[in-house]
CSV table of C-alpha atoms in Angstrom, one decimal:
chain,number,residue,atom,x,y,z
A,1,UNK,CA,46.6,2.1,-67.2
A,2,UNK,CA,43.7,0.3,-68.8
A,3,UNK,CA,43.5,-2.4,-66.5
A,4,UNK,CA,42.9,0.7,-63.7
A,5,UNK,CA,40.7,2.9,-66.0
A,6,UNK,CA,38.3,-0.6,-66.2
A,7,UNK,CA,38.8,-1.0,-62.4
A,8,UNK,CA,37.8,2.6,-61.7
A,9,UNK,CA,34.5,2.5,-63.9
A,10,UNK,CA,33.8,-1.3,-62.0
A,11,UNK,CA,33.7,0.7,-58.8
A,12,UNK,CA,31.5,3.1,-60.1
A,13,UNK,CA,29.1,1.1,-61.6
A,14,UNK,CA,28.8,-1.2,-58.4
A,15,UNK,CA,30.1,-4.3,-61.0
A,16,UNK,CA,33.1,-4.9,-58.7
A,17,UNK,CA,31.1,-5.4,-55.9
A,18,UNK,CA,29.6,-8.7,-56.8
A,19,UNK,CA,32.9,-9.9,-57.3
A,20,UNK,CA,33.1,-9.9,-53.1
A,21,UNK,CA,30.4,-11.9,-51.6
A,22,UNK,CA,29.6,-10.4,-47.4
A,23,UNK,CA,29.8,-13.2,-45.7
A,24,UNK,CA,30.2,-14.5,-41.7
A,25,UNK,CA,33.4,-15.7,-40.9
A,26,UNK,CA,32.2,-19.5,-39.3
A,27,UNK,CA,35.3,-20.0,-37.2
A,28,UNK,CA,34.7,-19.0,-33.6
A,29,UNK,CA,37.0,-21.0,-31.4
A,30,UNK,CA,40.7,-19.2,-30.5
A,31,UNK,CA,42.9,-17.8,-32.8
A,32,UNK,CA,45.9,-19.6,-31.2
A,33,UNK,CA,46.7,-21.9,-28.0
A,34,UNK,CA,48.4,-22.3,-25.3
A,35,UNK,CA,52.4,-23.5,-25.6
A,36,UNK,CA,54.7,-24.7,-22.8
A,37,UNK,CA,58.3,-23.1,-23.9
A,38,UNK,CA,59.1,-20.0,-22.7
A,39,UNK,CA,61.5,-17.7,-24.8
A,40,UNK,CA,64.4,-16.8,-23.1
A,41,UNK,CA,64.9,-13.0,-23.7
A,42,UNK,CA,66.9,-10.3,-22.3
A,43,UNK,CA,65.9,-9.1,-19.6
A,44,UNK,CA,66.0,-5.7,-20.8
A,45,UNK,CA,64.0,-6.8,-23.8
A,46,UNK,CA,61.4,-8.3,-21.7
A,47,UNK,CA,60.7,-5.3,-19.2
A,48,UNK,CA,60.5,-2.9,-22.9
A,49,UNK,CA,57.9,-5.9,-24.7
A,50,UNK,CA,55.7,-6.5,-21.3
A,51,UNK,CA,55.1,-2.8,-21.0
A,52,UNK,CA,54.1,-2.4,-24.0
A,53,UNK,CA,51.6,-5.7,-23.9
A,54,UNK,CA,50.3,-4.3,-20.6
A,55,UNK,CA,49.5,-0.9,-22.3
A,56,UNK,CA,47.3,-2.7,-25.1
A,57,UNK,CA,45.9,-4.9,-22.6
A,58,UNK,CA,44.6,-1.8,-20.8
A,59,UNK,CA,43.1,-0.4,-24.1
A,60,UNK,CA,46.0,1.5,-26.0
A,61,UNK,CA,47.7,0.7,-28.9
A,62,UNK,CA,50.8,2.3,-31.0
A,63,UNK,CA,49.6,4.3,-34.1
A,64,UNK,CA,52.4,4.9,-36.7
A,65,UNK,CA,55.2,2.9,-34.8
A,66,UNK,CA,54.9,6.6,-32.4
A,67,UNK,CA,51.8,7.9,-30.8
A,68,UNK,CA,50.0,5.7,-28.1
A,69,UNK,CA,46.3,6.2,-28.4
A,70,UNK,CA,43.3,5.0,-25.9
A,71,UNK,CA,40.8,2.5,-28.2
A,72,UNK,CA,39.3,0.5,-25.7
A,73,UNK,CA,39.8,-3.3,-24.4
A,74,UNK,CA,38.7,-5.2,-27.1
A,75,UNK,CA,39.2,-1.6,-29.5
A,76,UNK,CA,36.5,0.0,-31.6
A,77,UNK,CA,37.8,-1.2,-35.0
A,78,UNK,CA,36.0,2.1,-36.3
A,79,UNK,CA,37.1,4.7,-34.0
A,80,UNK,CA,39.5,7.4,-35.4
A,81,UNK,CA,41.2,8.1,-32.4
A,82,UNK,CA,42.7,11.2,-33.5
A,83,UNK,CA,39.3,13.4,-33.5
A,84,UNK,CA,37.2,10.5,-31.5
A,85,UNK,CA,35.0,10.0,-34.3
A,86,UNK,CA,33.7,6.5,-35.3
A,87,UNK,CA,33.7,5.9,-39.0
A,88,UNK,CA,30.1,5.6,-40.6
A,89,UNK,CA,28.4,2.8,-42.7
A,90,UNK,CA,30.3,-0.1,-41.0
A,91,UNK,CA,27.8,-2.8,-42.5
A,92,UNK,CA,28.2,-1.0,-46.2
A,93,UNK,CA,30.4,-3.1,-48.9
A,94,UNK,CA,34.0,-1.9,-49.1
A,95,UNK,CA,33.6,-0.9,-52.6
A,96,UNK,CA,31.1,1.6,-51.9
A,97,UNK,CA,33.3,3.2,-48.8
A,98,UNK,CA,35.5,6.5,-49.4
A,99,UNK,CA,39.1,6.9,-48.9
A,100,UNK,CA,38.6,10.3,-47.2
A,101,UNK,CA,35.6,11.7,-44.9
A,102,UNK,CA,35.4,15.5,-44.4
A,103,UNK,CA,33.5,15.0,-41.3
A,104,UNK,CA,35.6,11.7,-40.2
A,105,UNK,CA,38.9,11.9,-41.4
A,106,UNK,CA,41.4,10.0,-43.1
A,107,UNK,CA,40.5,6.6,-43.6
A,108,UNK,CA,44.2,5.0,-42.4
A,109,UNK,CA,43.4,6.2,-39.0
A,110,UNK,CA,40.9,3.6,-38.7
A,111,UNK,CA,43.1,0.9,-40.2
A,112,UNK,CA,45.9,1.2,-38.0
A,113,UNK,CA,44.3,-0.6,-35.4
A,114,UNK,CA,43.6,-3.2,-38.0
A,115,UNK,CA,46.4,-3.8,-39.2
A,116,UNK,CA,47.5,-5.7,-35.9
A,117,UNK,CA,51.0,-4.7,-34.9
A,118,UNK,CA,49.0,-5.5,-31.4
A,119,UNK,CA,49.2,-9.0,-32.7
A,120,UNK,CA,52.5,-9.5,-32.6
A,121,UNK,CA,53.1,-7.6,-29.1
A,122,UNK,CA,51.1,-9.4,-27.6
A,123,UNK,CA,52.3,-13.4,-29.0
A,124,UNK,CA,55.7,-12.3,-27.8
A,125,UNK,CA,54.9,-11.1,-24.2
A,126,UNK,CA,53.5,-14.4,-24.0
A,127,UNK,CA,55.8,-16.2,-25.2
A,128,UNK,CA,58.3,-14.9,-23.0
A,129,UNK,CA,56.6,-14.4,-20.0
A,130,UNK,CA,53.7,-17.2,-19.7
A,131,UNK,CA,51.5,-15.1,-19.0
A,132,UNK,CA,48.0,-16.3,-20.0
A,133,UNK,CA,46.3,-12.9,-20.1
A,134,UNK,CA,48.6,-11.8,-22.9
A,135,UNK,CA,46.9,-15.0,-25.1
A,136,UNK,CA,43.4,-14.2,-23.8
A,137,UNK,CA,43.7,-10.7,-24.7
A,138,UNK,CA,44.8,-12.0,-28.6
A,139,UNK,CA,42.2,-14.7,-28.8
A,140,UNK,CA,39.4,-12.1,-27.5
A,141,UNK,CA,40.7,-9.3,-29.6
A,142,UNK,CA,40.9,-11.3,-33.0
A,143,UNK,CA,37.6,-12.7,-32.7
A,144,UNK,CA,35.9,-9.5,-31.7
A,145,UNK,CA,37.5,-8.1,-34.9
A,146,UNK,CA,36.0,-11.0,-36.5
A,147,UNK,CA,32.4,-10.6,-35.4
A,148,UNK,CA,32.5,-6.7,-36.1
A,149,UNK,CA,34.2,-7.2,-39.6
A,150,UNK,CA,32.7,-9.4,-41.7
A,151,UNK,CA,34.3,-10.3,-45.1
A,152,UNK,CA,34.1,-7.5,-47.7
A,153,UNK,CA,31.8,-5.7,-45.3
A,154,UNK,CA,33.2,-2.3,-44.0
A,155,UNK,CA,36.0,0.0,-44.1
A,156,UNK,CA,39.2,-2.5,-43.1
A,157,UNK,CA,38.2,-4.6,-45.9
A,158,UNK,CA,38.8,-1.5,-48.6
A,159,UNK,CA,42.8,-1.8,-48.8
A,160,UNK,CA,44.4,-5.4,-50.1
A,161,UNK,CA,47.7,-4.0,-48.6
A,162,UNK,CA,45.9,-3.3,-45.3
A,163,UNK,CA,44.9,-7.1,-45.3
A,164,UNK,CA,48.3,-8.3,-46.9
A,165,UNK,CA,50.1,-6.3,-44.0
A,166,UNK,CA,47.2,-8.2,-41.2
A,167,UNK,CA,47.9,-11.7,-42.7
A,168,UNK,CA,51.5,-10.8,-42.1
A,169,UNK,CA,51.3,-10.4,-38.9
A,170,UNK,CA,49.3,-13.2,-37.9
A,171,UNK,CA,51.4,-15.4,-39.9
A,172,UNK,CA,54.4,-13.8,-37.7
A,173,UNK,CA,52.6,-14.5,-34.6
A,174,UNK,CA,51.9,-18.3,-35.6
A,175,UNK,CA,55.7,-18.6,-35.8
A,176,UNK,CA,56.6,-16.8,-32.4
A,177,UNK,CA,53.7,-19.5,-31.1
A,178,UNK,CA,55.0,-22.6,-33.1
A,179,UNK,CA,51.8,-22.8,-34.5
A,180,UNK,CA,52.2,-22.0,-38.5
A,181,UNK,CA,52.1,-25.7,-39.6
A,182,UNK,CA,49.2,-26.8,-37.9
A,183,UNK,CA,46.9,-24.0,-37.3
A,184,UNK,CA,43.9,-23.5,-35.6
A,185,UNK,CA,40.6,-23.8,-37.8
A,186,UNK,CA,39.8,-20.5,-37.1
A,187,UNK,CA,42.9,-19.0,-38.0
A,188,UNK,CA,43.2,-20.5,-41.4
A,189,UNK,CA,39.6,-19.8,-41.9
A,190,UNK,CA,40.8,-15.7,-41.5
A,191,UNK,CA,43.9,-16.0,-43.5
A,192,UNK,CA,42.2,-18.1,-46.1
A,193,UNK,CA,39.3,-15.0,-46.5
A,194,UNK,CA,41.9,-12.7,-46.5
A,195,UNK,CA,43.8,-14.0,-49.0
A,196,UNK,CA,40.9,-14.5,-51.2
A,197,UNK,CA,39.9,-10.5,-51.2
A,198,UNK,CA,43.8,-9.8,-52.0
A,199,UNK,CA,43.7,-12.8,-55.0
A,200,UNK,CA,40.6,-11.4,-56.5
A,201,UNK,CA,41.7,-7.8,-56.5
A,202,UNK,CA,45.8,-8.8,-57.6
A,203,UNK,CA,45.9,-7.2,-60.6
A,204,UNK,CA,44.7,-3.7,-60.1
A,205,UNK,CA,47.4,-3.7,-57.3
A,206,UNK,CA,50.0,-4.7,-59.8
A,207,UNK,CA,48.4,-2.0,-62.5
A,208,UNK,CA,48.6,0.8,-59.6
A,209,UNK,CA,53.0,0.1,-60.0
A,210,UNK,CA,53.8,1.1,-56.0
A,211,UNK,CA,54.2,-1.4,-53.2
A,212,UNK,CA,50.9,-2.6,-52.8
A,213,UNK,CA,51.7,-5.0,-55.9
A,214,UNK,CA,54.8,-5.7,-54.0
A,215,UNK,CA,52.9,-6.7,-50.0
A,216,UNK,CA,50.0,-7.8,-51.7
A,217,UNK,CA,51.7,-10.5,-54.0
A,218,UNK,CA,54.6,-11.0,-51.2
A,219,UNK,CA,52.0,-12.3,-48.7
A,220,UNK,CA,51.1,-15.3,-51.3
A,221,UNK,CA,54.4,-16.0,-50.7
A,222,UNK,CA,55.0,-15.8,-46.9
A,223,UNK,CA,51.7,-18.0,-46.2
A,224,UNK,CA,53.7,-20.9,-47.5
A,225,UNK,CA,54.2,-21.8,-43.9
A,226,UNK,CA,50.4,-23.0,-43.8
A,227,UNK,CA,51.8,-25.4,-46.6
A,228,UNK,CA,48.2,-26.1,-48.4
A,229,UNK,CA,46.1,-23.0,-47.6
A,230,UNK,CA,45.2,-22.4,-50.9
């Protein structure tokens, strides 16, 4: 409870802020590459997982595991598509960004898109079909989400489970792509700055005693299939 009490008044008092430099990522070639094996699925598997890729490819993705909502091909990583409002301040530190906007709305409508479930749709449609347009779509969607997010800058940089649970994925998608033991530059750049803003905010996640503790310290854990990222 101390540990949180101090974290609280850091927030307040703008100290925590300088702990979480803004910064470009400097990556910018693709996420992932091309492979030659195709995954031999079911074919009642496949025809469920390519609709699915075809509907984010148009511009929709699954909010909450349930409701399919229109966010646009690459998505606004702002856009509450509940009410159609875009969230405000996007360039503004997280530490200085609300949980909750009366105007806006919750703040976890924005993340879902951001927490990229998308990913890992799309890494298996094309690893089972070949389909190039399936790793076009990822490669263009994860470094527009990289240009329009800076590190620390903006509202999907507020939650450490939020990252923990995008590092997750990516990590899951470098395994359906054979790619988690040599990975692109650009991808270990992104996990790397992701798992610097979890590392630096650990303990308060530990001090809150729920699950982000849990995600947040399991990811360090999971990203031992990059071997030496850290």
């Amino acid at each position: 409870m101390t540990y949180v009490a101090w974290y609280r008044f850091s927030l307040k008092s703008s100290l925590r802020k300088h702990f979480f430099s803004i910064r470009s990522f400097t990556e910018a070639g693709p996420f992932f590459h091309s492979v030659d094996a195709v995954i031999d699925f079911p074919d009642v598997w496949n025809g469920s997982l390519i609709q699915d890729a075809e509907r984010i490819v148009q511009g929709y993705l699954r909010f909450f595991a349930r409701h399919w909502q229109a966010v646009g091909a690459p998505p606004n990583w702002y856009l509450n598509s509940f009410n159609g409002k875009v969230w405000a301040n996007q360039n503004r530190h997280w530490t200085e960004l609300p949980d909750f906007h009366l105007d806006l709305g919750d703040i976890k409508h924005v993340w879902e898109a951001s927490r990229f479930e998308w990913v890992v749709t799309l890494a298996r449609a094309y690893a089972a079909s070949g389909d190039g347009i399936y790793l076009d779509t990822l490669n263009q969607w994860l470094g527009d989400w990289a240009k329009h997010n800076p590190v620390n800058s903006g509202p999907n940089w507020k939650c450490g489970q939020e990252a923990a649970i995008r590092v997750f994925n990516l990590l899951l998608a470098a395994f359906i792509l054979k790619q988690w033991l040599k990975p692109s530059p650009t991808l270990y750049e992104f996990v790397y700055r992701h798992l610097e803003r979890i590392n630096a905010n650990i303990r308060y996640a530990i001090a809150q005693d729920n699950n982000h503790g849990i995600s947040e310290a399991a990811v360090f854990w999971r990203q031992t299939f990059f071997r030496s990222i850290l």
